PDB file of C-alpha atoms and ligand atoms in Angstrom:
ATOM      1  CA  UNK A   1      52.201   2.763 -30.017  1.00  0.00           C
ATOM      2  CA  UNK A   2      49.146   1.269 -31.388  1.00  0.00           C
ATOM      3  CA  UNK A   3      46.230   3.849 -30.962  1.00  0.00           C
ATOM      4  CA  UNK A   4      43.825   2.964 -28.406  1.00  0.00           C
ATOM      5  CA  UNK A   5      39.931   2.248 -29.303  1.00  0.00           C
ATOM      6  CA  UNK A   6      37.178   5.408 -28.449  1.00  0.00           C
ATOM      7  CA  UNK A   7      35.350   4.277 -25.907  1.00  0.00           C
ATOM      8  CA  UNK A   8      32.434   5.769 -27.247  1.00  0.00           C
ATOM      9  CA  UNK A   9      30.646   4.592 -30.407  1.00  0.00           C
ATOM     10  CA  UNK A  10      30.410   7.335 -33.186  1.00  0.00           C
ATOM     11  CA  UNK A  11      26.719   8.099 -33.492  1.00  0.00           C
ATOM     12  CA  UNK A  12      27.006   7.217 -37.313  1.00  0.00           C
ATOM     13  CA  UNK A  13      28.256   3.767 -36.532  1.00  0.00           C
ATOM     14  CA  UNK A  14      25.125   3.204 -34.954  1.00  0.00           C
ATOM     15  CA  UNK A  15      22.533   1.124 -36.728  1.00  0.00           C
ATOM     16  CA  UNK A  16      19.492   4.048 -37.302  1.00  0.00           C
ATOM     17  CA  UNK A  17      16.486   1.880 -35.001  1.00  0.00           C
ATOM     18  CA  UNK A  18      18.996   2.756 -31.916  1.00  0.00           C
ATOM     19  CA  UNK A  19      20.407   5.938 -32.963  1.00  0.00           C
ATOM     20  CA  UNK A  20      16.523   7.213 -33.348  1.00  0.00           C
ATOM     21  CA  UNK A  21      15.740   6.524 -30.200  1.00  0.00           C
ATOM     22  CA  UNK A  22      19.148   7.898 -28.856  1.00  0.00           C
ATOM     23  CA  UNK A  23      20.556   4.946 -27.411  1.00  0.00           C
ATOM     24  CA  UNK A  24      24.156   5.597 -27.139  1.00  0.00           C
ATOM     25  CA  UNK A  25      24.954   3.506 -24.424  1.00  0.00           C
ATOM     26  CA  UNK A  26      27.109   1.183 -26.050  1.00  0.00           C
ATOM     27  CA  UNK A  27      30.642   0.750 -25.104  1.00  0.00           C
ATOM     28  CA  UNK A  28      33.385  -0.345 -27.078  1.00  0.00           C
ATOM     29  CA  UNK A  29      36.840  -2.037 -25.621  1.00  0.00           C
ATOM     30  CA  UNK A  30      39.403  -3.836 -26.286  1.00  0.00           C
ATOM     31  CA  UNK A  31      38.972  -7.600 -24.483  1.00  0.00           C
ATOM     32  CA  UNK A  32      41.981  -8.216 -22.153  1.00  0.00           C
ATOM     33  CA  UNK A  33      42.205 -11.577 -23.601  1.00  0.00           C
ATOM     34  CA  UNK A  34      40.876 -11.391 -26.356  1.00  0.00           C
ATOM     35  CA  UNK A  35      42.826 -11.787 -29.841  1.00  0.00           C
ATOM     36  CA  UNK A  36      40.558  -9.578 -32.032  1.00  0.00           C
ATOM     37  CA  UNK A  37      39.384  -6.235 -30.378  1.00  0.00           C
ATOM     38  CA  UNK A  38      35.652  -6.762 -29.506  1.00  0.00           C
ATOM     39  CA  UNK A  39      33.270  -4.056 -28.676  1.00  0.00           C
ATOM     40  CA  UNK A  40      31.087  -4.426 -25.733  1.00  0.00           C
ATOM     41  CA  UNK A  41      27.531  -3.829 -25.565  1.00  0.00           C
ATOM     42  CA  UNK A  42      25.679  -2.225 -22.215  1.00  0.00           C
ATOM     43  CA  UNK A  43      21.941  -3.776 -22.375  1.00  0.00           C
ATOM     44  CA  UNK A  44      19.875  -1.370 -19.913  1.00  0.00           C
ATOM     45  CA  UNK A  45      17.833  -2.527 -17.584  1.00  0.00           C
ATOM     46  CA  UNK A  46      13.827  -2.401 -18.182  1.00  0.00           C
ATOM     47  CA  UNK A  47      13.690  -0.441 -14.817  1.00  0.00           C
ATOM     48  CA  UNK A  48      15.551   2.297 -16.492  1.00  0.00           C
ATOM     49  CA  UNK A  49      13.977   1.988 -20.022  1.00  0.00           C
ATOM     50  CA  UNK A  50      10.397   1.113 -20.034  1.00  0.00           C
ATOM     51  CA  UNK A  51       8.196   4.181 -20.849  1.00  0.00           C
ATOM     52  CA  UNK A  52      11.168   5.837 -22.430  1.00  0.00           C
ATOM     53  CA  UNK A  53      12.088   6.085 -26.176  1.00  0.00           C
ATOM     54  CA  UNK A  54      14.676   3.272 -25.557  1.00  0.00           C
ATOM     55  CA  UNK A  55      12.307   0.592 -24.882  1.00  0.00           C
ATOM     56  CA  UNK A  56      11.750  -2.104 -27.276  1.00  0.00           C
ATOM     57  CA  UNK A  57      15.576  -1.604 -28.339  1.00  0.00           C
ATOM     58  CA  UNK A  58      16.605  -4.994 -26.549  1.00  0.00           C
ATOM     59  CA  UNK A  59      15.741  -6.792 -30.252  1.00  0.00           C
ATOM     60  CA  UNK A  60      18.404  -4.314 -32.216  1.00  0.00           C
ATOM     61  CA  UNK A  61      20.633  -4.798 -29.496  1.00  0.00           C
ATOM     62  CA  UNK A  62      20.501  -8.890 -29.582  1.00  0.00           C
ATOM     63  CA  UNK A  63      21.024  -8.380 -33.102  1.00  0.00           C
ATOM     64  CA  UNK A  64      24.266  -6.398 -32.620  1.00  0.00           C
ATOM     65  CA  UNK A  65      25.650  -8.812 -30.177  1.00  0.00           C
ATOM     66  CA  UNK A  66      25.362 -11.776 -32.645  1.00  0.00           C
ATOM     67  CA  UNK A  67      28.497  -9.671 -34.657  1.00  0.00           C
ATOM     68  CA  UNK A  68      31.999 -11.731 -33.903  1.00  0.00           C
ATOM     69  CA  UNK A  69      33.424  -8.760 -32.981  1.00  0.00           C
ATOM     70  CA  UNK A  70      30.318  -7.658 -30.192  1.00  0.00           C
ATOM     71  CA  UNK A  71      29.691  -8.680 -27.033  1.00  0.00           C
ATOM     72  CA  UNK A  72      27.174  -8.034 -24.193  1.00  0.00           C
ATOM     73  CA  UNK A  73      28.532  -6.330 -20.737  1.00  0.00           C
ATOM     74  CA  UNK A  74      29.674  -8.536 -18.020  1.00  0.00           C
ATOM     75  CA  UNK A  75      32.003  -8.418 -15.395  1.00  0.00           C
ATOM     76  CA  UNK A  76      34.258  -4.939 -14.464  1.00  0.00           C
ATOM     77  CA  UNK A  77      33.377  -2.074 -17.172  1.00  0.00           C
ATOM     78  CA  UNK A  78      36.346   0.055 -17.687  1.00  0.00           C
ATOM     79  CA  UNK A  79      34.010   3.323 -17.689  1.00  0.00           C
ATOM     80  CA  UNK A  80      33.680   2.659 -13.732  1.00  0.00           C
ATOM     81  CA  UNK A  81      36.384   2.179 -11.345  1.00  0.00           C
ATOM     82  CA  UNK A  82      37.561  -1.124 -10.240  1.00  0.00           C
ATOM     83  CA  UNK A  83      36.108  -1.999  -6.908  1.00  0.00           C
ATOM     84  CA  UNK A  84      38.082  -4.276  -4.602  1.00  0.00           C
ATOM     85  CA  UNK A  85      37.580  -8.244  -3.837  1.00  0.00           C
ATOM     86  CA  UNK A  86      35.981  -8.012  -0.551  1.00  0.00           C
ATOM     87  CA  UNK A  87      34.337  -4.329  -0.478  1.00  0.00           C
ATOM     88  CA  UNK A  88      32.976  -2.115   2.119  1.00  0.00           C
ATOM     89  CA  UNK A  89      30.147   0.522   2.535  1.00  0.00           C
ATOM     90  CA  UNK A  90      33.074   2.919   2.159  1.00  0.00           C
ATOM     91  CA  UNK A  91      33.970   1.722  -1.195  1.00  0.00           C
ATOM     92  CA  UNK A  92      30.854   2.119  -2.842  1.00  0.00           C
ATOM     93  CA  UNK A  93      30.145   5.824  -1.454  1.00  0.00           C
ATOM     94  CA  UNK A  94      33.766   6.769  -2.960  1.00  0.00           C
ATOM     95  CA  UNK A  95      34.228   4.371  -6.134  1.00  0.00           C
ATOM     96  CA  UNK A  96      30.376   3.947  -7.234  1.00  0.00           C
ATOM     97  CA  UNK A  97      27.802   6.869  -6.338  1.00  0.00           C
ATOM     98  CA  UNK A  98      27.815  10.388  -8.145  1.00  0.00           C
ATOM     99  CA  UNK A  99      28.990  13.186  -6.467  1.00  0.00           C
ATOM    100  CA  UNK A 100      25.219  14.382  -5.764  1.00  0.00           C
ATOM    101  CA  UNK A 101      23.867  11.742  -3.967  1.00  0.00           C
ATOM    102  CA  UNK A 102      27.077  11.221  -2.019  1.00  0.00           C
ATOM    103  CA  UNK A 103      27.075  14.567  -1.473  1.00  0.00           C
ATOM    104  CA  UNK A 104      23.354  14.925  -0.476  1.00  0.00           C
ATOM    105  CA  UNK A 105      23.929  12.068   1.555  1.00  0.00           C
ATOM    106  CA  UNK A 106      27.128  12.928   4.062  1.00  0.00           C
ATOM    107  CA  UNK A 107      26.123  16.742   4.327  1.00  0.00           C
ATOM    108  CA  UNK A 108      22.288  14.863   5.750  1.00  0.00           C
ATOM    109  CA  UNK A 109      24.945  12.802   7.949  1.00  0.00           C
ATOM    110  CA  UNK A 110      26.747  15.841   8.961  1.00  0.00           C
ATOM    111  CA  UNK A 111      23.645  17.776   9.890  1.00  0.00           C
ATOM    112  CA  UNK A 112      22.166  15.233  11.900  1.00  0.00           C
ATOM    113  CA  UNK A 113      25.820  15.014  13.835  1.00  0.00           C
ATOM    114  CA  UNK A 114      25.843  18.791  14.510  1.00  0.00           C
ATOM    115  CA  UNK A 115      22.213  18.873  15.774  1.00  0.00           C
ATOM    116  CA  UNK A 116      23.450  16.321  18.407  1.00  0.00           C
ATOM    117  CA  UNK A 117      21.420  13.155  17.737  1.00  0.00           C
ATOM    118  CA  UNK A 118      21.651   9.810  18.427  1.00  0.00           C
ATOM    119  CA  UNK A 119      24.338   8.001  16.457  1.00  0.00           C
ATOM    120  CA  UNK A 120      21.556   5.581  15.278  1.00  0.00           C
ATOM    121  CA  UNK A 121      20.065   8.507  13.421  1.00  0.00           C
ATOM    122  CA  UNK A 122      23.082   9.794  12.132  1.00  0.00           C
ATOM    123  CA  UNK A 123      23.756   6.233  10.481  1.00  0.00           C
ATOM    124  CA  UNK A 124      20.461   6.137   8.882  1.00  0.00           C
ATOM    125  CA  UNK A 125      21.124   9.718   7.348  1.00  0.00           C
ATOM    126  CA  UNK A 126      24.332   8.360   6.054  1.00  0.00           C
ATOM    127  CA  UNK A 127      21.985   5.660   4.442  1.00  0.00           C
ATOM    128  CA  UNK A 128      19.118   7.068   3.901  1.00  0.00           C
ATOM    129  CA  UNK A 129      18.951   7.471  -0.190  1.00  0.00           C
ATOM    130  CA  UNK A 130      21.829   4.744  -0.886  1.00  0.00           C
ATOM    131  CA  UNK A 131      19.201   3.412  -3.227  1.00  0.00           C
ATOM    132  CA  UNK A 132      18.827   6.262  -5.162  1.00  0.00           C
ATOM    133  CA  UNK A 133      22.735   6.682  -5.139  1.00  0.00           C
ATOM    134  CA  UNK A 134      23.491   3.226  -6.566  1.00  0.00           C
ATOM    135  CA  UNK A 135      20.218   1.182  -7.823  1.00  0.00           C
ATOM    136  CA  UNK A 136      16.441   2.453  -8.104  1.00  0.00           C
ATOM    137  CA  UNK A 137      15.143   5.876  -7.435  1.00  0.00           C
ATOM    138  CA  UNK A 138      11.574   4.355  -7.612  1.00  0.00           C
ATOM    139  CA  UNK A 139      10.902   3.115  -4.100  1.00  0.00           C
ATOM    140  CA  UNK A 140      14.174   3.990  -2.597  1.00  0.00           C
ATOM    141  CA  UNK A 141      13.139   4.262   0.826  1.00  0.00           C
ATOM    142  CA  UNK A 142      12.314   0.070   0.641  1.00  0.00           C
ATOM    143  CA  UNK A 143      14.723  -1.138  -1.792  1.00  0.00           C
ATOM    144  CA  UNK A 144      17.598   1.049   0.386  1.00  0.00           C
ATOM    145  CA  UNK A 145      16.176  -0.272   3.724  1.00  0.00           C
ATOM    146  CA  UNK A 146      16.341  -3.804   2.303  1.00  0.00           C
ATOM    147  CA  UNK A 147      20.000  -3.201   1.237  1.00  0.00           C
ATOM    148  CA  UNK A 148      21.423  -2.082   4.564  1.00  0.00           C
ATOM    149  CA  UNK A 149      19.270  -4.707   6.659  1.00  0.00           C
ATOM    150  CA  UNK A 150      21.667  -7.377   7.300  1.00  0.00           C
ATOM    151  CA  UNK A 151      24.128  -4.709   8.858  1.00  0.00           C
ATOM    152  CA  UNK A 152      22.338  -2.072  10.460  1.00  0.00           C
ATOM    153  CA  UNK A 153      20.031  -1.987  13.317  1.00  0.00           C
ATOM    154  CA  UNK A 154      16.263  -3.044  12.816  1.00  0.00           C
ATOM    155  CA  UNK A 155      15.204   0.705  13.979  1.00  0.00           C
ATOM    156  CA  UNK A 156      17.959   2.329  11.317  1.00  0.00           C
ATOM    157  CA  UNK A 157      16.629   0.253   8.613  1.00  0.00           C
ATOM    158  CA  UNK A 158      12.898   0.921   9.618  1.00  0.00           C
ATOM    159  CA  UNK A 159      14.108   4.253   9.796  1.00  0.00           C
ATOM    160  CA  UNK A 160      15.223   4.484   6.240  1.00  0.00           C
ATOM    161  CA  UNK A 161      12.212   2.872   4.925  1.00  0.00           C
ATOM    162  CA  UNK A 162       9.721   5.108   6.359  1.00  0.00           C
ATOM    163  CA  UNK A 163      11.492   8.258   5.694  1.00  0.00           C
ATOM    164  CA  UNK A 164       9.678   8.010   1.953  1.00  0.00           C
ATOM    165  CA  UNK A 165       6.077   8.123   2.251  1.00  0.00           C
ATOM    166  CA  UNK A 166       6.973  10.794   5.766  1.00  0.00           C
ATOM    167  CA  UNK A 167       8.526  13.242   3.578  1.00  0.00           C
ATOM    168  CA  UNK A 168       5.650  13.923   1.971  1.00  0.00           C
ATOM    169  CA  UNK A 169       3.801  14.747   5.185  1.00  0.00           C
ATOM    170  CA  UNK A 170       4.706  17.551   7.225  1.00  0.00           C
ATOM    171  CA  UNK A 171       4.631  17.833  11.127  1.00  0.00           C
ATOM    172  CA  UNK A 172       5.092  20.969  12.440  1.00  0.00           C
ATOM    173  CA  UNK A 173       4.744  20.090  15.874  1.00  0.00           C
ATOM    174  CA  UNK A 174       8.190  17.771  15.282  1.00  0.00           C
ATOM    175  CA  UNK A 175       9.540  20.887  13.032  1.00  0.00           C
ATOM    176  CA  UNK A 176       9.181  19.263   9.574  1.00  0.00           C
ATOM    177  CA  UNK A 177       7.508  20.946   7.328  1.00  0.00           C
ATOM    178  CA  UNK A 178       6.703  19.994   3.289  1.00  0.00           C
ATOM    179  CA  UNK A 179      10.195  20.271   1.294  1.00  0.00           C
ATOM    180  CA  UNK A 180       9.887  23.242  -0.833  1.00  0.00           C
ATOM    181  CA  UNK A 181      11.885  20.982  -3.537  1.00  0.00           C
ATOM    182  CA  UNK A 182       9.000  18.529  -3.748  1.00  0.00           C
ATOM    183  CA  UNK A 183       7.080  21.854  -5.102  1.00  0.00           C
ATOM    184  CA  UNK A 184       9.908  22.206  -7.697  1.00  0.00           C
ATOM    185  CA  UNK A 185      10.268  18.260  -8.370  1.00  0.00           C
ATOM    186  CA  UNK A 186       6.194  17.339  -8.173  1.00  0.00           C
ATOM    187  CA  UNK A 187       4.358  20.780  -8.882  1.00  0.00           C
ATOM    188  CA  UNK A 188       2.072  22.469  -6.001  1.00  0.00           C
ATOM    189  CA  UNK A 189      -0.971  20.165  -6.494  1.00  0.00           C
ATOM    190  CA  UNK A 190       1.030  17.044  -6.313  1.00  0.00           C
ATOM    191  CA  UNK A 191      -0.833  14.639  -4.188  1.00  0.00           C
ATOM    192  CA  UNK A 192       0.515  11.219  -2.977  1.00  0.00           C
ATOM    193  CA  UNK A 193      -0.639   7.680  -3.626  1.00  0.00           C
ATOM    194  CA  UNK A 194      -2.983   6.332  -1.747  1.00  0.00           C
ATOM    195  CA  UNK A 195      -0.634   3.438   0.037  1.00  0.00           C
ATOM    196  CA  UNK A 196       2.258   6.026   0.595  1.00  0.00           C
ATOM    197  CA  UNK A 197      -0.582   7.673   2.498  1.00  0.00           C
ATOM    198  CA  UNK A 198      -1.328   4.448   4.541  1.00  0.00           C
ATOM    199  CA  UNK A 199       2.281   3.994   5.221  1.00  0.00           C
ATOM    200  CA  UNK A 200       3.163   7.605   6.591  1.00  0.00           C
ATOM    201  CA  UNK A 201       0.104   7.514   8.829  1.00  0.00           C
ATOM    202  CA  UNK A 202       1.072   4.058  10.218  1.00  0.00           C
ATOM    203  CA  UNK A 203       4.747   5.118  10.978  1.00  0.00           C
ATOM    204  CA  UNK A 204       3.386   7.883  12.714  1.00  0.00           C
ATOM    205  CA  UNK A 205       1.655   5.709  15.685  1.00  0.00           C
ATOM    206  CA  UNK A 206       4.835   3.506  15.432  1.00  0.00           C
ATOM    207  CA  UNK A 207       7.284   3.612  18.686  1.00  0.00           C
ATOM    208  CA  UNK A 208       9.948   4.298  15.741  1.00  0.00           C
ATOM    209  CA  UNK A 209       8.618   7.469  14.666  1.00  0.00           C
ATOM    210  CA  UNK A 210      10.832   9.832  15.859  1.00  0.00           C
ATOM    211  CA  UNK A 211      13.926   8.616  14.399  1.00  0.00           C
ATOM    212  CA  UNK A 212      12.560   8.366  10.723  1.00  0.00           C
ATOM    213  CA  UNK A 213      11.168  11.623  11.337  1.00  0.00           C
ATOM    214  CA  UNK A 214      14.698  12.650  11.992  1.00  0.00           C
ATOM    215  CA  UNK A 215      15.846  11.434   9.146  1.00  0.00           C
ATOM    216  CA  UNK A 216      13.430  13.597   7.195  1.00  0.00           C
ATOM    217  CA  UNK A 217      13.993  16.673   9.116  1.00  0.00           C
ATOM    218  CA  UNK A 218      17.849  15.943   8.332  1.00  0.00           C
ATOM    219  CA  UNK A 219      17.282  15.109   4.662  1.00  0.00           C
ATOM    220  CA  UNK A 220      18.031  18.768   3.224  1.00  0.00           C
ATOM    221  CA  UNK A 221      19.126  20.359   0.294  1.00  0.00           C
ATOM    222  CA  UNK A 222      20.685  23.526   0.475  1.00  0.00           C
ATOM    223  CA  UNK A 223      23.793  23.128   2.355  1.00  0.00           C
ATOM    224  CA  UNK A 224      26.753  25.422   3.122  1.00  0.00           C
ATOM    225  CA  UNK A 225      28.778  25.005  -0.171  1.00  0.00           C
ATOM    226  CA  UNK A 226      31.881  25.816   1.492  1.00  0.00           C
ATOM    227  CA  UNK A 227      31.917  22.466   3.321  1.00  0.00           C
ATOM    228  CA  UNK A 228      33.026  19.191   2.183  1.00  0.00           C
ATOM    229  CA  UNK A 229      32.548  16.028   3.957  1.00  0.00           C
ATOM    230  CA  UNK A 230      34.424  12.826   3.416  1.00  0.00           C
ATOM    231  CA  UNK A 231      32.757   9.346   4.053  1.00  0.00           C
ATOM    232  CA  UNK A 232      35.927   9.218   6.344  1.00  0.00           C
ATOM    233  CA  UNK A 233      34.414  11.620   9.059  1.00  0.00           C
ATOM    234  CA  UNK A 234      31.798   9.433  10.245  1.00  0.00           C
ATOM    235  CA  UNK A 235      34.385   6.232   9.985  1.00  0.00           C
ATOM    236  CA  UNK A 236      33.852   5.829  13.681  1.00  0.00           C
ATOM    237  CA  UNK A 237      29.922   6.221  13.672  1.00  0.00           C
ATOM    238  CA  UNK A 238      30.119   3.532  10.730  1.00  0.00           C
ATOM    239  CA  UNK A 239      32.295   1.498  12.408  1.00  0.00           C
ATOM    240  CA  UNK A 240      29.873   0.778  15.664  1.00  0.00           C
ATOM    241  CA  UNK A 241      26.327   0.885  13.078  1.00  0.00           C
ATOM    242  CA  UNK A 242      27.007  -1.037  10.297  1.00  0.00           C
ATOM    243  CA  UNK A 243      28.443  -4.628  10.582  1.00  0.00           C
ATOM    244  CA  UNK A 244      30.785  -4.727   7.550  1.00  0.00           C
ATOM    245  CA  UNK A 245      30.638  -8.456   6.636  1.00  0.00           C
ATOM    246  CA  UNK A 246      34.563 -10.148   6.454  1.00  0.00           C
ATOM    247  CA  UNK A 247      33.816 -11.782   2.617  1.00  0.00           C
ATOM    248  CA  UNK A 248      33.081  -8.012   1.517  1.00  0.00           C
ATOM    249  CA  UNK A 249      29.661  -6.642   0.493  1.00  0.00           C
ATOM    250  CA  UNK A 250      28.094  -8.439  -2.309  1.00  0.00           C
ATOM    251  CA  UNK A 251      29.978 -11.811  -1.437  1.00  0.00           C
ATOM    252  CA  UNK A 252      28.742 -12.655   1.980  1.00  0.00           C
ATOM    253  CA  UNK A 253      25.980 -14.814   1.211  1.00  0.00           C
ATOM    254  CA  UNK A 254      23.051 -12.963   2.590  1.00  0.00           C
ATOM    255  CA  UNK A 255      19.959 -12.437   1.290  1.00  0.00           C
ATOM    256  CA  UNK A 256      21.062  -9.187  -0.351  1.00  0.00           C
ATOM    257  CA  UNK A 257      23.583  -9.855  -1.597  1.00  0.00           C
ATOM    258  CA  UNK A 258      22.942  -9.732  -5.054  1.00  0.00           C
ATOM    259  CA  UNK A 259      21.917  -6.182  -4.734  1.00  0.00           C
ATOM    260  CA  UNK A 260      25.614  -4.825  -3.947  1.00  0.00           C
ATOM    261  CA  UNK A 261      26.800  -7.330  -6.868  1.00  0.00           C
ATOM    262  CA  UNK A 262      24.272  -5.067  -8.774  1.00  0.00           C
ATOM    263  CA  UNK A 263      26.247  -1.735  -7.902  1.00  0.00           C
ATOM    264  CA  UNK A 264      29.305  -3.356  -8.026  1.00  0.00           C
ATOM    265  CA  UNK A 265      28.801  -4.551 -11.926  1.00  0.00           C
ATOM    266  CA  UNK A 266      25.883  -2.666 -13.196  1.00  0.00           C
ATOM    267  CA  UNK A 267      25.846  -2.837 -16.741  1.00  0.00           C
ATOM    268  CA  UNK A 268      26.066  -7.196 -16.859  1.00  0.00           C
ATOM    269  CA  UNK A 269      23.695  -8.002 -19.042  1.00  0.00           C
ATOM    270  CA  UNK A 270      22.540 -11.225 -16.652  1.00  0.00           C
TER     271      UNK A 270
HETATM  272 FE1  LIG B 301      14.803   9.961   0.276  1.00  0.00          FE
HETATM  273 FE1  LIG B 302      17.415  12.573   0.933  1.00  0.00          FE
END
């Protein structure tokens, strides 16, 4: 049998501009259909590049890709699992995000469940970081509530929005207090930007407050390590909050669309 290709580029094989700046995201693979096997090339996105050593590597990369035997990402990468034609929220919690964020984002689910609140709530602690799970960290709280939109409630997706610029503010009154893993993540004498500022004080006169406040109180990080939650447990909840479209996420048309086509092939190079 004919030995199969490393996925992984040997860091001497790469030209020196992109192994000095560490860039070893390249992939190499055999082309289904392709006569001669072809590596393939993962171009990262300027949202996860810019500032870092790895900018201003999209010229070296261009110039790889014009090799016969190169080619830039598109379409399924074999380093992720195949997702199916039509998919559902369900499929990208098990078959796209890391076990952390997934993790992070059922045991915030389960909480909310046990405490006994509203099944609105508990949906938009399912949902609440799915942006940081499968697209941006940066702004998660608005690119996530933009994501889920379509299928949610307007007061889950408000909800999951707002819960960014409120976690930095604490409310004792509601029991929230600052998260003692900001201290870790920011330092003690981080101070928010001004228009997260303006946004936490305006949810806080909104009629919505409460239930993104929930979702902060909910958002935790020290769980019980000896429990595991599957997506499956809150099947029901998801079933009555979020309107799975028929064509599958990603292919229904709407206006956000493109953004589970992002998780579904992230490394496509357009
Ligand atoms: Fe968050
Ligand atoms: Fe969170």
């Amino acid at each position: 049998m004919a030995e199969q290709p490393s996925t992984r580029v040997l860091p001497h094989e790469l030209p020196a501009a992109l192994r000095e700046a560490g860039l070893d995201n390249w992939i190499r693979e055999p082309l289904d259909d392709a006569v001669d096997r072809r590596r393939r090339i993962i171009m990262p996105p300027a949202a996860a590049v810019l500032g870092t050593p790895a900018r201003g590597h999209q010229g070296p990369l261009l110039a790889e890709a014009k090799h016969p035997d190169t080619l830039f990402m598109m379409g399924d990468n074999p380093a992720l699992p195949a997702m199916p034609e039509r998919p559902t929220l369900r499929d990208f919690y098990l078959l796209r995000f890391d076990p952390i964020p997934r993790m992070h984002l059922l045991q915030s689910a389960r909480v909310a469940r046990e405490n006994g609140l509203d099944e609105k709530v508990v949906m938009a602690c399912l949902l609440h970081d799915i942006a940081i799970a499968g697209l941006l960290s940066a702004n998660h709280g608005y690119w996530g509530a933009q994501l889920v939109a379509p299928y949610v409630d307007e007061e889950v997706a408000w909800a999951i929005e707002k819960h960014e610029a409120l976690r930095y503010f604490p409310d004792e009154a509601a029991g929230y207090s600052y998260p003692s893993a900001y201290i870790d993540y920011f330092g003690p004498d981080y101070s928010p930007p001004e228009y997260i500022r303006r946004e936490a004080e305006a949810a806080r006169r909104h009629r919505w407050y409460l239930t993104s406040r929930l979702v902060t109180i909910n958002d935790i990080y020290s769980f019980d390590p000896n429990v595991t939650v599957d997506f499956d447990d809150f099947s029901d909840i998801v079933g009555r909050n979020f309107r799975q479209p028929e064509e599958g996420l990603g292919f229904d048309g709407s206006p956000v669309a493109h953004m589970w086509r992002t998780m579904i092939w992230p490394n496509n190079f357009l």
